[in-house]
mmCIF file of C-alpha atoms in Angstrom:
data_model
loop_
_atom_site.group_PDB
_atom_site.id
_atom_site.type_symbol
_atom_site.label_atom_id
_atom_site.label_comp_id
_atom_site.label_asym_id
_atom_site.label_seq_id
_atom_site.Cartn_x
_atom_site.Cartn_y
_atom_site.Cartn_z
ATOM 1 C CA ASP A 17 -44.890 -253.147 5.418
ATOM 2 C CA LYS A 18 -42.729 -253.588 1.799
ATOM 3 C CA THR A 19 -42.766 -251.705 -0.933
ATOM 4 C CA GLY A 20 -45.981 -252.360 -3.146
ATOM 5 C CA CYS A 21 -48.138 -253.913 -0.329
ATOM 6 C CA LEU A 22 -51.538 -252.140 1.575
ATOM 7 C CA PRO A 23 -50.762 -251.722 5.348
ATOM 8 C CA ARG A 24 -53.715 -252.995 7.191
ATOM 9 C CA ASP A 25 -54.558 -249.959 9.018
ATOM 10 C CA SER A 26 -55.719 -248.112 5.230
ATOM 11 C CA VAL A 27 -58.336 -251.892 4.947
ATOM 12 C CA SER A 28 -61.571 -250.767 5.492
ATOM 13 C CA ILE A 29 -64.229 -253.412 6.175
ATOM 14 C CA ASN A 30 -67.309 -254.418 4.468
ATOM 15 C CA TYR A 31 -69.696 -256.694 5.487
ATOM 16 C CA VAL A 32 -73.341 -257.924 4.512
ATOM 17 C CA MET A 33 -76.775 -257.675 6.406
ATOM 18 C CA GLY A 34 -79.484 -259.721 4.720
ATOM 19 C CA ASN A 35 -79.131 -258.396 1.085
ATOM 20 C CA ILE A 36 -77.697 -255.166 1.698
ATOM 21 C CA LEU A 37 -73.676 -254.304 1.849
ATOM 22 C CA VAL A 38 -72.928 -252.450 4.084
ATOM 23 C CA ARG A 39 -69.310 -250.199 4.151
ATOM 24 C CA ASP A 40 -67.901 -249.124 7.079
ATOM 25 C CA GLU A 41 -64.898 -246.525 7.190
ATOM 26 C CA LYS A 42 -63.869 -248.026 10.286
ATOM 27 C CA THR A 43 -60.433 -250.038 9.553
ATOM 28 C CA VAL A 44 -59.091 -253.337 10.616
ATOM 29 C CA SER A 45 -57.274 -252.120 13.804
ATOM 30 C CA ASP A 46 -60.196 -250.186 14.732
ATOM 31 C CA TYR A 47 -61.469 -254.231 15.809
ATOM 32 C CA GLN A 48 -58.725 -255.043 17.295
ATOM 33 C CA MET A 49 -59.815 -253.944 21.194
ATOM 34 C CA ASP A 50 -61.932 -257.295 20.353
ATOM 35 C CA LYS A 51 -59.785 -259.749 19.293
ATOM 36 C CA ILE A 52 -61.544 -262.444 17.261
ATOM 37 C CA ASP A 53 -60.166 -266.004 18.831
ATOM 38 C CA VAL A 54 -61.964 -268.296 15.790
ATOM 39 C CA VAL A 55 -64.476 -267.732 13.176
ATOM 40 C CA PHE A 56 -67.015 -270.443 12.068
ATOM 41 C CA PRO A 57 -67.307 -269.571 8.379
ATOM 42 C CA VAL A 58 -71.111 -270.568 8.567
ATOM 43 C CA LEU A 59 -71.170 -270.222 4.680
ATOM 44 C CA HIS A 60 -71.547 -272.569 1.914
ATOM 45 C CA GLY A 61 -71.511 -272.690 -2.369
ATOM 46 C CA CYS A 62 -69.056 -270.148 -4.099
ATOM 47 C CA ASN A 63 -67.094 -267.704 -1.564
ATOM 48 C CA GLY A 64 -68.275 -269.663 1.125
ATOM 49 C CA GLU A 65 -66.369 -273.043 0.975
ATOM 50 C CA ASP A 66 -64.335 -272.636 -1.713
ATOM 51 C CA GLY A 67 -61.648 -271.309 -0.110
ATOM 52 C CA THR A 68 -62.201 -267.473 -0.979
ATOM 53 C CA ILE A 69 -63.394 -266.390 2.716
ATOM 54 C CA GLN A 70 -60.734 -269.127 4.371
ATOM 55 C CA GLY A 71 -57.758 -267.813 1.725
ATOM 56 C CA PHE A 72 -59.436 -263.843 3.343
ATOM 57 C CA LEU A 73 -59.180 -265.481 7.246
ATOM 58 C CA GLU A 74 -55.097 -266.477 6.142
ATOM 59 C CA LEU A 75 -54.410 -263.379 5.045
ATOM 60 C CA MET A 76 -56.052 -261.741 8.468
ATOM 61 C CA GLY A 77 -54.006 -264.113 10.316
ATOM 62 C CA ILE A 78 -57.172 -265.464 12.173
ATOM 63 C CA PRO A 79 -57.824 -269.059 13.097
ATOM 64 C CA TYR A 80 -60.766 -270.477 11.648
ATOM 65 C CA VAL A 81 -62.688 -273.755 11.856
ATOM 66 C CA GLY A 82 -62.925 -276.095 8.713
ATOM 67 C CA CYS A 83 -60.643 -277.270 5.984
ATOM 68 C CA GLY A 84 -57.581 -274.839 4.538
ATOM 69 C CA VAL A 85 -57.641 -273.255 1.396
ATOM 70 C CA LEU A 86 -56.330 -275.812 -1.077
ATOM 71 C CA SER A 87 -58.636 -278.679 0.298
ATOM 72 C CA SER A 88 -61.683 -276.602 0.615
ATOM 73 C CA ALA A 89 -61.129 -275.410 -3.227
ATOM 74 C CA VAL A 90 -60.204 -278.764 -4.351
ATOM 75 C CA GLY A 91 -63.348 -280.006 -2.411
ATOM 76 C CA MET A 92 -65.822 -277.401 -4.287
ATOM 77 C CA ASP A 93 -64.595 -278.657 -7.833
ATOM 78 C CA LYS A 94 -66.093 -281.637 -8.324
ATOM 79 C CA VAL A 95 -64.036 -282.516 -11.511
ATOM 80 C CA TYR A 96 -60.353 -281.277 -9.366
ATOM 81 C CA ALA A 97 -62.164 -283.824 -6.903
ATOM 82 C CA LYS A 98 -62.682 -286.480 -9.480
ATOM 83 C CA ILE A 99 -59.075 -286.843 -10.223
ATOM 84 C CA ILE A 100 -57.860 -286.584 -6.908
ATOM 85 C CA PHE A 101 -59.860 -289.706 -5.211
ATOM 86 C CA GLU A 102 -59.171 -291.435 -8.857
ATOM 87 C CA LYS A 103 -54.881 -290.790 -7.819
ATOM 88 C CA ALA A 104 -55.992 -292.258 -3.914
ATOM 89 C CA GLY A 105 -57.387 -295.181 -5.324
ATOM 90 C CA ILE A 106 -61.256 -294.283 -3.981
ATOM 91 C CA PRO A 107 -63.984 -296.167 -6.452
ATOM 92 C CA GLN A 108 -66.668 -293.674 -7.906
ATOM 93 C CA ALA A 109 -68.649 -293.067 -10.962
ATOM 94 C CA ASP A 110 -67.714 -292.481 -14.342
ATOM 95 C CA TYR A 111 -68.129 -288.899 -15.987
ATOM 96 C CA LEU A 112 -67.531 -286.585 -18.504
ATOM 97 C CA TYR A 113 -66.896 -282.842 -18.072
ATOM 98 C CA PHE A 114 -67.407 -279.541 -20.571
ATOM 99 C CA THR A 115 -67.265 -275.699 -20.391
ATOM 100 C CA ARG A 116 -69.698 -273.448 -20.539
ATOM 101 C CA LYS A 117 -68.753 -272.087 -23.896
ATOM 102 C CA GLU A 118 -68.049 -275.645 -25.348
ATOM 103 C CA ILE A 119 -71.788 -276.055 -24.075
ATOM 104 C CA ALA A 120 -73.078 -272.968 -25.607
ATOM 105 C CA LYS A 121 -70.988 -273.790 -28.872
ATOM 106 C CA GLU A 122 -71.188 -277.853 -29.533
ATOM 107 C CA ALA A 123 -74.013 -278.886 -27.484
ATOM 108 C CA LEU A 124 -75.215 -281.070 -29.729
ATOM 109 C CA ILE A 125 -71.499 -282.834 -30.355
ATOM 110 C CA ILE A 126 -71.411 -282.722 -26.279
ATOM 111 C CA ALA A 127 -74.983 -284.483 -26.336
ATOM 112 C CA GLN A 128 -73.394 -287.502 -28.761
ATOM 113 C CA LYS A 129 -69.973 -287.569 -26.365
ATOM 114 C CA VAL A 130 -72.345 -288.229 -23.789
ATOM 115 C CA GLU A 131 -74.375 -291.066 -25.358
ATOM 116 C CA ASP A 132 -71.403 -292.952 -27.413
ATOM 117 C CA LYS A 133 -70.408 -293.422 -23.682
ATOM 118 C CA PHE A 134 -73.251 -293.292 -20.896
ATOM 119 C CA SER A 135 -76.651 -295.220 -21.301
ATOM 120 C CA TYR A 136 -79.642 -292.976 -19.970
ATOM 121 C CA PRO A 137 -80.322 -292.114 -17.618
ATOM 122 C CA VAL A 138 -77.028 -289.636 -16.909
ATOM 123 C CA PHE A 139 -76.711 -286.619 -13.786
ATOM 124 C CA ILE A 140 -75.645 -283.190 -15.082
ATOM 125 C CA LYS A 141 -74.218 -281.058 -12.162
ATOM 126 C CA PRO A 142 -72.188 -277.780 -12.042
ATOM 127 C CA SER A 143 -68.562 -278.425 -10.767
ATOM 128 C CA ASN A 144 -68.669 -275.237 -8.579
ATOM 129 C CA ALA A 145 -71.940 -275.222 -7.100
ATOM 130 C CA GLY A 146 -72.882 -276.171 -3.161
ATOM 131 C CA SER A 147 -76.110 -278.233 -1.795
ATOM 132 C CA SER A 148 -76.975 -279.933 -5.106
ATOM 133 C CA VAL A 149 -77.459 -276.221 -6.630
ATOM 134 C CA GLY A 150 -77.749 -276.716 -10.191
ATOM 135 C CA VAL A 151 -78.205 -280.621 -10.507
ATOM 136 C CA SER A 152 -80.192 -282.763 -12.828
ATOM 137 C CA LYS A 153 -81.253 -285.878 -14.164
ATOM 138 C CA ALA A 154 -81.849 -286.620 -17.747
ATOM 139 C CA GLY A 155 -83.518 -289.518 -19.597
ATOM 140 C CA ASP A 156 -82.888 -288.940 -23.066
ATOM 141 C CA ARG A 157 -81.319 -286.169 -25.719
ATOM 142 C CA ASP A 158 -84.029 -283.637 -25.212
ATOM 143 C CA GLU A 159 -83.577 -283.620 -21.009
ATOM 144 C CA LEU A 160 -79.760 -283.647 -21.602
ATOM 145 C CA LEU A 161 -79.932 -280.598 -23.706
ATOM 146 C CA LYS A 162 -82.102 -278.661 -21.113
ATOM 147 C CA ALA A 163 -79.702 -279.793 -17.765
ATOM 148 C CA LEU A 164 -76.382 -279.030 -20.160
ATOM 149 C CA ASP A 165 -77.920 -275.396 -20.237
ATOM 150 C CA TYR A 166 -78.987 -275.147 -16.885
ATOM 151 C CA ALA A 167 -75.670 -276.459 -15.725
ATOM 152 C CA ALA A 168 -73.959 -273.255 -17.074
ATOM 153 C CA LYS A 169 -75.864 -271.103 -15.479
ATOM 154 C CA HIS A 170 -74.510 -272.324 -12.281
ATOM 155 C CA ASP A 171 -70.523 -272.535 -13.316
ATOM 156 C CA ARG A 172 -68.184 -272.022 -16.338
ATOM 157 C CA LYS A 173 -67.580 -276.702 -15.897
ATOM 158 C CA VAL A 174 -70.297 -278.893 -16.452
ATOM 159 C CA MET A 175 -69.741 -282.549 -15.417
ATOM 160 C CA VAL A 176 -72.204 -285.344 -17.188
ATOM 161 C CA GLU A 177 -71.971 -288.410 -14.862
ATOM 162 C CA GLU A 178 -73.010 -292.279 -15.187
ATOM 163 C CA PHE A 179 -76.047 -293.131 -13.381
ATOM 164 C CA ILE A 180 -75.366 -295.057 -10.318
ATOM 165 C CA ASP A 181 -78.284 -297.751 -8.822
ATOM 166 C CA GLY A 182 -77.073 -297.183 -5.483
ATOM 167 C CA ARG A 183 -78.187 -296.316 -2.084
ATOM 168 C CA GLU A 184 -77.325 -293.014 -0.641
ATOM 169 C CA VAL A 185 -75.083 -292.847 2.432
ATOM 170 C CA GLU A 186 -72.746 -290.231 4.178
ATOM 171 C CA CYS A 187 -70.194 -290.462 6.805
ATOM 172 C CA ALA A 188 -68.512 -287.647 8.951
ATOM 173 C CA VAL A 189 -64.880 -287.314 9.731
ATOM 174 C CA LEU A 190 -63.665 -284.750 12.745
ATOM 175 C CA GLY A 191 -59.832 -284.173 13.042
ATOM 176 C CA ASN A 192 -56.642 -282.640 11.414
ATOM 177 C CA ASP A 193 -54.011 -285.323 11.038
ATOM 178 C CA GLU A 194 -55.525 -288.114 12.667
ATOM 179 C CA PRO A 195 -58.697 -287.825 11.519
ATOM 180 C CA MET A 196 -62.033 -290.446 12.911
ATOM 181 C CA ALA A 197 -64.632 -291.322 10.918
ATOM 182 C CA SER A 198 -68.060 -291.409 12.439
ATOM 183 C CA THR A 199 -70.827 -294.272 11.520
ATOM 184 C CA VAL A 200 -72.821 -294.557 8.392
ATOM 185 C CA GLY A 201 -76.126 -292.181 7.858
ATOM 186 C CA GLU A 202 -78.779 -293.576 4.948
ATOM 187 C CA ILE A 203 -80.586 -291.046 3.007
ATOM 188 C CA VAL A 204 -83.835 -291.926 2.058
ATOM 189 C CA PRO A 205 -85.061 -289.786 -0.516
ATOM 190 C CA ASN A 206 -88.301 -288.767 -1.017
ATOM 191 C CA ASN A 207 -87.707 -286.882 -4.106
ATOM 192 C CA ASP A 208 -86.079 -288.698 -7.069
ATOM 193 C CA PHE A 209 -82.408 -287.729 -5.964
ATOM 194 C CA TYR A 210 -81.159 -285.836 -3.039
ATOM 195 C CA ASP A 211 -81.645 -282.391 -4.120
ATOM 196 C CA TYR A 212 -81.815 -278.901 -3.030
ATOM 197 C CA LYS A 213 -85.442 -278.848 -1.628
ATOM 198 C CA ALA A 214 -85.387 -281.999 -0.145
ATOM 199 C CA LYS A 215 -81.764 -281.301 1.748
ATOM 200 C CA TYR A 216 -83.299 -278.196 2.969
ATOM 201 C CA ILE A 217 -86.754 -277.632 2.425
ATOM 202 C CA ASP A 218 -89.387 -280.239 2.363
ATOM 203 C CA ASN A 219 -87.556 -282.071 5.649
ATOM 204 C CA LYS A 220 -89.518 -285.443 4.116
ATOM 205 C CA SER A 221 -86.411 -287.611 3.349
ATOM 206 C CA LYS A 222 -85.460 -290.512 6.096
ATOM 207 C CA ILE A 223 -81.848 -290.498 7.476
ATOM 208 C CA LEU A 224 -81.502 -293.821 9.046
ATOM 209 C CA ILE A 225 -78.437 -294.172 11.691
ATOM 210 C CA PRO A 226 -76.811 -296.292 11.350
ATOM 211 C CA ALA A 227 -77.759 -297.651 7.654
ATOM 212 C CA ASP A 228 -78.331 -301.109 7.193
ATOM 213 C CA LEU A 229 -75.683 -302.139 6.049
ATOM 214 C CA PRO A 230 -73.208 -305.410 6.307
ATOM 215 C CA ASP A 231 -69.947 -304.703 8.743
ATOM 216 C CA ASP A 232 -68.031 -304.761 5.933
ATOM 217 C CA VAL A 233 -69.253 -302.505 3.793
ATOM 218 C CA ILE A 234 -69.642 -299.963 7.012
ATOM 219 C CA GLU A 235 -66.158 -300.136 7.212
ATOM 220 C CA GLN A 236 -65.235 -299.651 3.718
ATOM 221 C CA ILE A 237 -67.348 -296.515 3.730
ATOM 222 C CA ARG A 238 -65.252 -295.420 6.918
ATOM 223 C CA GLU A 239 -61.665 -296.137 5.268
ATOM 224 C CA TYR A 240 -62.552 -294.497 2.485
ATOM 225 C CA ALA A 241 -64.201 -291.093 3.787
ATOM 226 C CA VAL A 242 -61.112 -290.902 6.103
ATOM 227 C CA ARG A 243 -58.895 -291.159 2.936
ATOM 228 C CA ALA A 244 -60.848 -288.843 0.918
ATOM 229 C CA PHE A 245 -60.530 -286.344 3.410
ATOM 230 C CA LYS A 246 -56.462 -286.529 3.918
ATOM 231 C CA ALA A 247 -55.918 -286.590 0.110
ATOM 232 C CA LEU A 248 -57.440 -283.681 -0.123
ATOM 233 C CA ASP A 249 -55.124 -282.602 3.196
ATOM 234 C CA CYS A 250 -58.556 -281.677 4.921
ATOM 235 C CA SER A 251 -58.677 -280.164 8.212
ATOM 236 C CA GLY A 252 -61.366 -280.058 11.082
ATOM 237 C CA LEU A 253 -64.271 -281.519 9.414
ATOM 238 C CA SER A 254 -65.913 -282.774 6.276
ATOM 239 C CA ARG A 255 -68.664 -285.155 5.199
ATOM 240 C CA VAL A 256 -67.740 -287.624 2.971
ATOM 241 C CA ASP A 257 -71.135 -288.722 0.542
ATOM 242 C CA PHE A 258 -70.929 -291.942 -1.059
ATOM 243 C CA PHE A 259 -73.369 -294.323 -3.330
ATOM 244 C CA VAL A 260 -73.337 -298.596 -2.215
ATOM 245 C CA HIS A 261 -74.711 -300.063 -5.360
ATOM 246 C CA ARG A 262 -78.131 -302.051 -4.567
ATOM 247 C CA GLU A 263 -76.823 -305.675 -6.200
ATOM 248 C CA THR A 264 -73.359 -305.816 -5.370
ATOM 249 C CA MET A 265 -72.613 -304.191 -2.324
ATOM 250 C CA LYS A 266 -70.001 -301.816 -4.173
ATOM 251 C CA VAL A 267 -69.467 -298.286 -2.578
ATOM 252 C CA LEU A 268 -68.391 -295.759 -4.769
ATOM 253 C CA ILE A 269 -67.464 -291.488 -3.329
ATOM 254 C CA ASN A 270 -70.164 -289.740 -4.480
ATOM 255 C CA GLU A 271 -68.431 -285.879 -3.401
ATOM 256 C CA ILE A 272 -66.594 -284.611 -0.328
ATOM 257 C CA ASN A 273 -68.044 -281.476 1.214
ATOM 258 C CA THR A 274 -65.382 -279.497 3.375
ATOM 259 C CA LEU A 275 -67.854 -277.255 5.081
ATOM 260 C CA PRO A 276 -71.141 -279.398 5.623
ATOM 261 C CA GLY A 277 -74.507 -278.326 6.933
ATOM 262 C CA PHE A 278 -75.350 -277.656 10.492
ATOM 263 C CA THR A 279 -78.976 -277.410 10.340
ATOM 264 C CA ASP A 280 -81.229 -279.352 12.649
ATOM 265 C CA ILE A 281 -81.684 -281.969 9.882
ATOM 266 C CA SER A 282 -77.615 -282.483 8.662
ATOM 267 C CA MET A 283 -75.925 -285.226 8.378
ATOM 268 C CA TYR A 284 -72.852 -284.138 9.828
ATOM 269 C CA PRO A 285 -74.432 -283.544 13.660
ATOM 270 C CA ILE A 286 -76.652 -285.496 13.748
ATOM 271 C CA LEU A 287 -73.770 -288.389 13.087
ATOM 272 C CA TRP A 288 -71.783 -287.477 15.801
ATOM 273 C CA LYS A 289 -74.638 -287.270 17.954
ATOM 274 C CA GLU A 290 -75.117 -290.925 17.386
ATOM 275 C CA ALA A 291 -71.765 -291.494 18.631
ATOM 276 C CA GLY A 292 -72.333 -289.516 21.626
ATOM 277 C CA ILE A 293 -71.027 -286.033 20.992
ATOM 278 C CA SER A 294 -73.494 -283.515 21.908
ATOM 279 C CA TYR A 295 -73.624 -280.466 18.792
ATOM 280 C CA GLY A 296 -72.245 -278.283 21.722
ATOM 281 C CA GLU A 297 -69.449 -280.669 22.093
ATOM 282 C CA LEU A 298 -68.743 -280.726 18.818
ATOM 283 C CA ILE A 299 -68.631 -276.859 18.141
ATOM 284 C CA GLU A 300 -66.249 -276.694 21.056
ATOM 285 C CA LYS A 301 -64.206 -279.721 19.318
ATOM 286 C CA LEU A 302 -64.005 -277.906 16.052
ATOM 287 C CA ILE A 303 -62.825 -274.610 17.458
ATOM 288 C CA ASP A 304 -59.953 -277.007 19.230
ATOM 289 C CA LEU A 305 -59.051 -278.436 15.677
ATOM 290 C CA ALA A 306 -59.143 -275.063 14.281
ATOM 291 C CA ILE A 307 -56.181 -273.412 16.953
ATOM 292 C CA GLU A 308 -54.561 -276.854 16.733
ATOM 293 C CA ARG A 309 -53.954 -276.038 12.843
ATOM 294 C CA PHE A 310 -53.347 -272.529 12.981
ATOM 295 C CA GLU A 311 -50.670 -273.225 15.499
ATOM 296 C CA ASP A 312 -49.335 -275.904 13.018
ATOM 297 C CA ASN A 313 -49.145 -273.616 10.142
ATOM 298 C CA VAL A 314 -46.856 -271.301 11.893
ATOM 299 C CA ARG A 315 -43.661 -271.128 10.502
ATOM 300 C CA GLU A 316 -40.499 -272.252 12.231
ATOM 301 C CA VAL A 317 -38.643 -270.624 10.518
ATOM 302 C CA ASP A 318 -38.569 -267.017 8.861
ATOM 303 C CA ALA A 319 -37.978 -267.420 4.950
#
């Protein structure tokens, strides 16, 4: 223990039970009798898939399923993910982004910038939010101003993206340094777009597996999915979402989800089931990949 550092034994543990924060006066060492082999962080959104809990587990020296701190943080931030996708040569929709303070002070100026660059409709998204939370579609200036204000309540950065008249498709990626891509599934949303309600509540959206697309388009999607996974230095699992333009069949990346949903209507496990990997087998593979990456991250030479 170096000067200025807290010994592990002096750290007490807090945990959440329902909506109640419980303080446990036991120290970390009190739990060493039941050694944790690996953690499966079944968490979404801020602090769950943005690298926060991953960083905590790194500090604790505990293997965990899924992407590391860097890829989790960048994958959660739509703006920075777009910067990396552009560097990786993956086509995507054009965009602008603004801060919460800019929106509060210069909403009309921002609206004009958006209208100078795009035609309506446009999509407005918080840069850091999962499960399509805070996302709106605006068809005119009034809707744009309301959507900017709404998105700014969810994050300090807000992205405005051009509308793509495309089919929504998804591809699952599994692995570490040599990832493999699943077949491609298509989402046919019951709503105007695939929002939070469509994902988790109404269960009325249709899933088509495999997607009814030409073979060359399917292969392009799978190649882009693996390229995005590697560009962000992902590990374990990710689901990569795309648009396929209805007329030109051009493939555009939408976003990467470094901790995709695992509900019974979630695309990730369904895609691998189509490939012959059961839910239980998928979990076992993810645990093996977590331990493999943990061992690979061990420094061979002490600093």
